[in-house]
JSON list of C-alpha atoms in Angstrom, two decimals:
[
{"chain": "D", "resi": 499, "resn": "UNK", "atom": "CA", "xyz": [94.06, 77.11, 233.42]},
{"chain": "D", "resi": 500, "resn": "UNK", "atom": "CA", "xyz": [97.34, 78.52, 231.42]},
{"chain": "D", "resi": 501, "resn": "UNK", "atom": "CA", "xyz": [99.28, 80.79, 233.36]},
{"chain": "D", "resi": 502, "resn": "UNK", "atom": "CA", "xyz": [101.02, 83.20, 231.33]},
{"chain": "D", "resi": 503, "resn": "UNK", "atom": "CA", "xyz": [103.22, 86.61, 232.15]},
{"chain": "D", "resi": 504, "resn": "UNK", "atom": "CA", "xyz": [103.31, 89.74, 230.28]},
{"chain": "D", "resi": 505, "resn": "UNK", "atom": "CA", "xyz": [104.17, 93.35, 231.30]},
{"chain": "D", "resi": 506, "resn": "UNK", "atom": "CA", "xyz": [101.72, 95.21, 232.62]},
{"chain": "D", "resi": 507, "resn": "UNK", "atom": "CA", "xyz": [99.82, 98.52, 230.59]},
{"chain": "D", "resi": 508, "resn": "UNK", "atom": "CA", "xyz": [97.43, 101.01, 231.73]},
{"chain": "D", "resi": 509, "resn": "UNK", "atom": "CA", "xyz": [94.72, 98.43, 230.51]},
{"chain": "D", "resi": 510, "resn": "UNK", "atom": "CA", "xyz": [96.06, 96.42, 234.08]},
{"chain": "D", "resi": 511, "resn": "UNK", "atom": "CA", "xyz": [96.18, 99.30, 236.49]},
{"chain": "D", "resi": 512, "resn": "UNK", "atom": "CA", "xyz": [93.08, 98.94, 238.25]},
{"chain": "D", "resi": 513, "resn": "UNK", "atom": "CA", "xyz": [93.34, 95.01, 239.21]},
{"chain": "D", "resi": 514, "resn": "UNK", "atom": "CA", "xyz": [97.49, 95.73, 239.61]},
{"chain": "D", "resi": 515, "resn": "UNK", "atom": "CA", "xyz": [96.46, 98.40, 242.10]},
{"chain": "D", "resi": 516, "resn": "UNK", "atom": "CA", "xyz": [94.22, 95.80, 244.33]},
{"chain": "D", "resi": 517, "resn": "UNK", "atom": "CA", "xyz": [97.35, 93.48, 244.27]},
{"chain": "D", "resi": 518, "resn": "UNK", "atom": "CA", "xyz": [99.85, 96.59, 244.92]},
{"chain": "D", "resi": 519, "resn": "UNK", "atom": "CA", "xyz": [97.83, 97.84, 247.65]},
{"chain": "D", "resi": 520, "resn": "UNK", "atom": "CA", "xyz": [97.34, 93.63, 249.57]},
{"chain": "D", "resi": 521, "resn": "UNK", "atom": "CA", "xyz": [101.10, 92.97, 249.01]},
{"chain": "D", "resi": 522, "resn": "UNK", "atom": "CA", "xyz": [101.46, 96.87, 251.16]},
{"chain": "D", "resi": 523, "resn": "UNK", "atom": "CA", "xyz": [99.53, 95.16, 253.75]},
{"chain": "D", "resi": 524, "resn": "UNK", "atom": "CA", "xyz": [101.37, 91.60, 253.77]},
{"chain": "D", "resi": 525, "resn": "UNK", "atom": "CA", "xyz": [104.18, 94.67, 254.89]},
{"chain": "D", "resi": 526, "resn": "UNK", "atom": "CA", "xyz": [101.96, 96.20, 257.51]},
{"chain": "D", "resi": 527, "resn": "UNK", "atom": "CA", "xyz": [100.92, 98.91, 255.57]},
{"chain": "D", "resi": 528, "resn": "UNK", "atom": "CA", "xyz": [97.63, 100.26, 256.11]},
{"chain": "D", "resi": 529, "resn": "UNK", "atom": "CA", "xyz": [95.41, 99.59, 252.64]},
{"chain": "D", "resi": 530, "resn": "UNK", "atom": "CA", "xyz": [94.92, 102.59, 250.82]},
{"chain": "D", "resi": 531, "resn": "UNK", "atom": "CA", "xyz": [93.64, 101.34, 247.08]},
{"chain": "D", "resi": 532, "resn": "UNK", "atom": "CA", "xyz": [94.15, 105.27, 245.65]},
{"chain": "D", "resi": 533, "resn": "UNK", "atom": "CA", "xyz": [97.55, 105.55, 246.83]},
{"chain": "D", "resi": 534, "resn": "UNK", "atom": "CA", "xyz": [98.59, 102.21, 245.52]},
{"chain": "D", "resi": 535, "resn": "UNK", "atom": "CA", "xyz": [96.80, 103.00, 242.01]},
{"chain": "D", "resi": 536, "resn": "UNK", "atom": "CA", "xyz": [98.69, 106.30, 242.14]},
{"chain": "D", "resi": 537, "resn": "UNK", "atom": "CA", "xyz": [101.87, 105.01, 242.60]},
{"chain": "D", "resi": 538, "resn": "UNK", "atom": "CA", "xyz": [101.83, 102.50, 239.88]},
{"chain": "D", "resi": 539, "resn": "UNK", "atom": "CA", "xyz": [100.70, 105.12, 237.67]},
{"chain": "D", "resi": 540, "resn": "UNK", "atom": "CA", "xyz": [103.54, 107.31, 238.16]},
{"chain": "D", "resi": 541, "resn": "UNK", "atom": "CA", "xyz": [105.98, 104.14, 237.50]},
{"chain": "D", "resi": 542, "resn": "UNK", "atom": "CA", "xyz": [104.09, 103.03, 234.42]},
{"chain": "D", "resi": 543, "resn": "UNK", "atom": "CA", "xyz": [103.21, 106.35, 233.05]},
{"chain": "D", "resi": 544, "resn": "UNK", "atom": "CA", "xyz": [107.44, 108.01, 233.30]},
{"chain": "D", "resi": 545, "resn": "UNK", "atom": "CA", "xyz": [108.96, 104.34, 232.58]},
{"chain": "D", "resi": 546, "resn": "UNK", "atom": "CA", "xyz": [110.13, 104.28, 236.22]},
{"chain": "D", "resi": 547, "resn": "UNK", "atom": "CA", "xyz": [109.76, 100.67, 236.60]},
{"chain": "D", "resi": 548, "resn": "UNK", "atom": "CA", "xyz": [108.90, 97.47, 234.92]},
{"chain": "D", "resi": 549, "resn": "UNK", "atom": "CA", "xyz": [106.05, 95.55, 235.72]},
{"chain": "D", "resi": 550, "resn": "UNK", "atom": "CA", "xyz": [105.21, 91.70, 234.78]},
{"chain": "D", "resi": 551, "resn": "UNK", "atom": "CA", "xyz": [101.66, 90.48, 235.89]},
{"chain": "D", "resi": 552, "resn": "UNK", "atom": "CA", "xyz": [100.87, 86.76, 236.05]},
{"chain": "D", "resi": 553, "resn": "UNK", "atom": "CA", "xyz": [97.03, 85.84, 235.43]},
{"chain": "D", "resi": 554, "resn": "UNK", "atom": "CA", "xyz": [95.12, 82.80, 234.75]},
{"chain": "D", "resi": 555, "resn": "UNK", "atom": "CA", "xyz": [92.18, 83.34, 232.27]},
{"chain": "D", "resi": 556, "resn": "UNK", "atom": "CA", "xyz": [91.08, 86.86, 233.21]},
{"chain": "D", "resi": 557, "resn": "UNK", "atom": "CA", "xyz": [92.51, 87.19, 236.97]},
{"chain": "D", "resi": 558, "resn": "UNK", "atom": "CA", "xyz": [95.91, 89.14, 237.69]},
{"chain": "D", "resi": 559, "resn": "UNK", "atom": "CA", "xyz": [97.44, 86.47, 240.43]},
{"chain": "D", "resi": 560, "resn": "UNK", "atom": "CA", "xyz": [100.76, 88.30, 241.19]},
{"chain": "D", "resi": 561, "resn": "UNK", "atom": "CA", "xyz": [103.15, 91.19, 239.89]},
{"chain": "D", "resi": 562, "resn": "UNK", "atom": "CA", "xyz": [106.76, 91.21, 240.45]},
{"chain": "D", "resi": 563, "resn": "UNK", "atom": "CA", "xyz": [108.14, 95.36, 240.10]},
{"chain": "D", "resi": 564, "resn": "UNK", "atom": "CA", "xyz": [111.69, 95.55, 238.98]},
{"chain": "D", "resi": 565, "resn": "UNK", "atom": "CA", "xyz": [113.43, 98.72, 239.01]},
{"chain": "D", "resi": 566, "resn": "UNK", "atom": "CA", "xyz": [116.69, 100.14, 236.91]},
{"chain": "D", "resi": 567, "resn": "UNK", "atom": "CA", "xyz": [119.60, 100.49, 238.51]},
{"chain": "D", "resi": 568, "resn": "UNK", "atom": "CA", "xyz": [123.50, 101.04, 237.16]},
{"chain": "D", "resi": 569, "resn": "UNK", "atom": "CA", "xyz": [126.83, 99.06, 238.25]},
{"chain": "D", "resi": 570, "resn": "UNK", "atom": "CA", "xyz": [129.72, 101.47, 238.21]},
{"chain": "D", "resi": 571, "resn": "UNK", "atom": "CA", "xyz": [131.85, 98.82, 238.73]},
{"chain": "D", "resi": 572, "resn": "UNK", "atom": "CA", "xyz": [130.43, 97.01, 235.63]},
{"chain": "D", "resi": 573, "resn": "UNK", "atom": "CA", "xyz": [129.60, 99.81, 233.51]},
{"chain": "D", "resi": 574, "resn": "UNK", "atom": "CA", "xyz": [126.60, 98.41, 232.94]},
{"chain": "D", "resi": 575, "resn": "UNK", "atom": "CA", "xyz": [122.76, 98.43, 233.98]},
{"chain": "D", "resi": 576, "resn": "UNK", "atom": "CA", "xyz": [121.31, 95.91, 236.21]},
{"chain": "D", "resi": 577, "resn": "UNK", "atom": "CA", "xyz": [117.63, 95.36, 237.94]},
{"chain": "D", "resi": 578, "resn": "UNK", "atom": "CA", "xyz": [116.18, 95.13, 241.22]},
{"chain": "D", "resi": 579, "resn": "UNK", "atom": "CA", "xyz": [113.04, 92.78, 241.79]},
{"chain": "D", "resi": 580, "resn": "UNK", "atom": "CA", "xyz": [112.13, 94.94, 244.28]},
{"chain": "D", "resi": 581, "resn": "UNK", "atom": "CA", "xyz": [107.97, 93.60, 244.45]},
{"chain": "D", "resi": 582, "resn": "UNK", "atom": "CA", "xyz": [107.30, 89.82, 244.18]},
{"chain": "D", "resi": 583, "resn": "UNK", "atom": "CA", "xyz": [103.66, 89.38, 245.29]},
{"chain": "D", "resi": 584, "resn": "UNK", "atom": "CA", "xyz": [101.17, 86.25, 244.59]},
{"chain": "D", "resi": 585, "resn": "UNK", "atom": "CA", "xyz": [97.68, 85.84, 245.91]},
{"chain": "D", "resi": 586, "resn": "UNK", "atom": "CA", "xyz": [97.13, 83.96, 248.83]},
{"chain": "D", "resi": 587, "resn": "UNK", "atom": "CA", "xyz": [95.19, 81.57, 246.63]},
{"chain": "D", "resi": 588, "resn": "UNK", "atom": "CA", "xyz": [97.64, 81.10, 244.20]},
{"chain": "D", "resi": 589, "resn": "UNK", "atom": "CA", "xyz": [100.57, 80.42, 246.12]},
{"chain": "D", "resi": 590, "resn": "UNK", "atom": "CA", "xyz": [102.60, 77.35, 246.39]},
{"chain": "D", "resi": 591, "resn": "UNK", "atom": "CA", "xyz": [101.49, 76.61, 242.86]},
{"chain": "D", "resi": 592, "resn": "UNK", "atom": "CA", "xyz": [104.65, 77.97, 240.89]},
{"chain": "D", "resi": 593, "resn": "UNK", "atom": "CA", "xyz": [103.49, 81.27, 240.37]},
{"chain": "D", "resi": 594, "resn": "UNK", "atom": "CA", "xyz": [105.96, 83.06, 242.00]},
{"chain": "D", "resi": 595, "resn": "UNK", "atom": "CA", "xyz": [108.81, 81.13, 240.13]},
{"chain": "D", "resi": 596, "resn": "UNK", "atom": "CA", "xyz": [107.38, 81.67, 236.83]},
{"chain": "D", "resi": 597, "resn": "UNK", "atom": "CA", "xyz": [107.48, 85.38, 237.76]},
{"chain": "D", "resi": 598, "resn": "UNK", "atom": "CA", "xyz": [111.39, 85.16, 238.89]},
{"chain": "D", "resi": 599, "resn": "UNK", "atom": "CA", "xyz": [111.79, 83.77, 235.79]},
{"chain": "D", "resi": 600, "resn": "UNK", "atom": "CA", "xyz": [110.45, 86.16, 233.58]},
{"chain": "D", "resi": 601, "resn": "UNK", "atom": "CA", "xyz": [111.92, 88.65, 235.74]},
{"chain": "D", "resi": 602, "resn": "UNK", "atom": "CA", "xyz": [115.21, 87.03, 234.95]},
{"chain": "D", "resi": 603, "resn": "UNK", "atom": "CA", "xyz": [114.68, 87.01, 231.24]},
{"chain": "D", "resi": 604, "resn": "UNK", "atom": "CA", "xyz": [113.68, 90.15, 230.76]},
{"chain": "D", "resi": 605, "resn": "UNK", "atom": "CA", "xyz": [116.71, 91.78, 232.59]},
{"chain": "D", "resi": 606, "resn": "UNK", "atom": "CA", "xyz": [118.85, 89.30, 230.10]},
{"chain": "D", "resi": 607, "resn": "UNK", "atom": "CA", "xyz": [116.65, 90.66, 227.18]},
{"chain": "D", "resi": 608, "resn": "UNK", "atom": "CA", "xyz": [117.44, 93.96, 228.47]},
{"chain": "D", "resi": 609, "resn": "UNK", "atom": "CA", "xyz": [121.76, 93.55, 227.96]},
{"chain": "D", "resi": 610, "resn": "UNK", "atom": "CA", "xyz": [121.74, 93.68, 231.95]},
{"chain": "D", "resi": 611, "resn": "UNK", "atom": "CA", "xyz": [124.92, 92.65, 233.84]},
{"chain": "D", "resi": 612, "resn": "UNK", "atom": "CA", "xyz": [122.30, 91.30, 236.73]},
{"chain": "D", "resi": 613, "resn": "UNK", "atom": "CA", "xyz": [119.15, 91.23, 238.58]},
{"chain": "D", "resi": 614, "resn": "UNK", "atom": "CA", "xyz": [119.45, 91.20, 242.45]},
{"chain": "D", "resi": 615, "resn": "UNK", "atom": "CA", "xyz": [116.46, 91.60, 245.13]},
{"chain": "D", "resi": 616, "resn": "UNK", "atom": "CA", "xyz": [116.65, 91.81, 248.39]},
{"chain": "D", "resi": 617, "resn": "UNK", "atom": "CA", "xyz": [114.14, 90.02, 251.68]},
{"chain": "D", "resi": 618, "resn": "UNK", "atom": "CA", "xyz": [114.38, 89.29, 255.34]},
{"chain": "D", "resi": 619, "resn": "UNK", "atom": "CA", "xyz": [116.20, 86.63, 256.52]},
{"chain": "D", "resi": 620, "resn": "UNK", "atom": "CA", "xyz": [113.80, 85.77, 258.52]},
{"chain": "D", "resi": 621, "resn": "UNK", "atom": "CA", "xyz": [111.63, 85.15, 255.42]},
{"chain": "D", "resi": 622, "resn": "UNK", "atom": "CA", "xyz": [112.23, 81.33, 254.91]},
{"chain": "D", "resi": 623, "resn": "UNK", "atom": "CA", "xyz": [109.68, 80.70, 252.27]},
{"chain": "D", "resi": 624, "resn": "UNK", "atom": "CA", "xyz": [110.50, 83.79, 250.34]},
{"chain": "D", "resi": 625, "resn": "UNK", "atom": "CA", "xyz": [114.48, 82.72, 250.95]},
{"chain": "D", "resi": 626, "resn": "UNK", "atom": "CA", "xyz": [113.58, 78.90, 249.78]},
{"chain": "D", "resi": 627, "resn": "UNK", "atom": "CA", "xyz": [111.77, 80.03, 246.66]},
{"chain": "D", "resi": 628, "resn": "UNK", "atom": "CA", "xyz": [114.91, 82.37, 245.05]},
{"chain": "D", "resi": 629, "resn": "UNK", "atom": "CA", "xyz": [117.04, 79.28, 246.04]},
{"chain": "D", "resi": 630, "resn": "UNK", "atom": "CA", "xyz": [114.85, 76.70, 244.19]},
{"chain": "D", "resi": 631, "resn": "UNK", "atom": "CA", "xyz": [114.86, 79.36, 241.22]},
{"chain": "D", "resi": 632, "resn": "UNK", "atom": "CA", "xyz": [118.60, 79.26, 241.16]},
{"chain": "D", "resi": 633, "resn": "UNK", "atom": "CA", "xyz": [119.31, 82.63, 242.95]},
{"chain": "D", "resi": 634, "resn": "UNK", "atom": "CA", "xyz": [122.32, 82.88, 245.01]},
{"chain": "D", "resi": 635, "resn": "UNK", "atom": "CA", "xyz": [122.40, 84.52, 248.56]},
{"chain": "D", "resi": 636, "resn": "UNK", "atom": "CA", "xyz": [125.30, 87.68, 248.28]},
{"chain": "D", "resi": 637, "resn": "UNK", "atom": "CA", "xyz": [127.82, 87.60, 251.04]},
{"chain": "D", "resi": 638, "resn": "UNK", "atom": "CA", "xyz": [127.67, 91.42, 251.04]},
{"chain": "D", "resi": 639, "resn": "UNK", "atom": "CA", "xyz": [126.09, 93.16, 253.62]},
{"chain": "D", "resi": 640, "resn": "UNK", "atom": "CA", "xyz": [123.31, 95.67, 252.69]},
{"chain": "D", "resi": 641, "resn": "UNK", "atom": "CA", "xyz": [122.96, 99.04, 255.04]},
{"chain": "D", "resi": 642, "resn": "UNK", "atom": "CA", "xyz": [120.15, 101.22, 254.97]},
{"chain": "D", "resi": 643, "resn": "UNK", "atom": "CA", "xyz": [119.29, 104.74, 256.34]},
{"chain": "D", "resi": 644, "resn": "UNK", "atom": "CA", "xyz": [115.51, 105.83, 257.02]},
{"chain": "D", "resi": 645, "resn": "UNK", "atom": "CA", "xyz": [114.36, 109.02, 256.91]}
]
């Protein structure tokens, strides 16, 4: 079957929610299917974030979630693909590339300066699929602060 991308619309929510709520878990979060409908509600209903579904026929096989952000520096907006997820049966068939790609041109649609995302670097097959899409690994160093 075809695969094909398009952004996702309230008509999505309910099988984007059971992808939301396993790629949670792949992060150790407990599965709560309500919270993870909720959440990409709220994003999709106030134009919080942006997000491209992959199917083939009828089935949603993966989402990537990009969210707006601004470069001072650049004076101009840019993305984060902050959500890549594919279903464990679809993997390792080009699905997630398709999706960094159509990340990638919608950010260039957009008039963004850039698209950046961010994973472990412990994460080797995440790390070798952004290389084989022609991402480049920053040099800067990232800091956080939980609260």
């Amino acid at each position: 079957m075809t695969l094909s991308i398009t952004r996702a619309g309230p008509a999505e929510l309910d099988a984007l929610s059971q992808l939301f709520d396993a790629y949670r878990q792949f992060y150790g979060q407990p599965s709560d299917l309500a919270r993870a409908r909720q959440w990409l509600r709220e994003r999709l209903r106030f134009g919080e974030s942006v997000v491209l579904v992959a199917r083939r026929g009828v089935a949603l096989i993966g989402f990537a979630q990009l969210y707006p952000m601004f470069s001072s520096v650049r004076t101009a907006r840019t993305w984060i693909l902050n959500d890549l997820y594919v279903d464990a049966g679809a993997r390792r068939s080009g699905v997630g590339h398709a999706l960094l790609e159509a990340a990638a041109a919608f950010a260039r649609a957009d008039g963004a300066a850039g698209i950046a995302l961010e994973t472990a670097q412990d994460n080797a097959a995440a790390r070798a699929l952004y290389r084989a899409a022609g991402w480049q690994e920053d040099t800067s160093q990232w800091y956080s602060l939980a609260f």
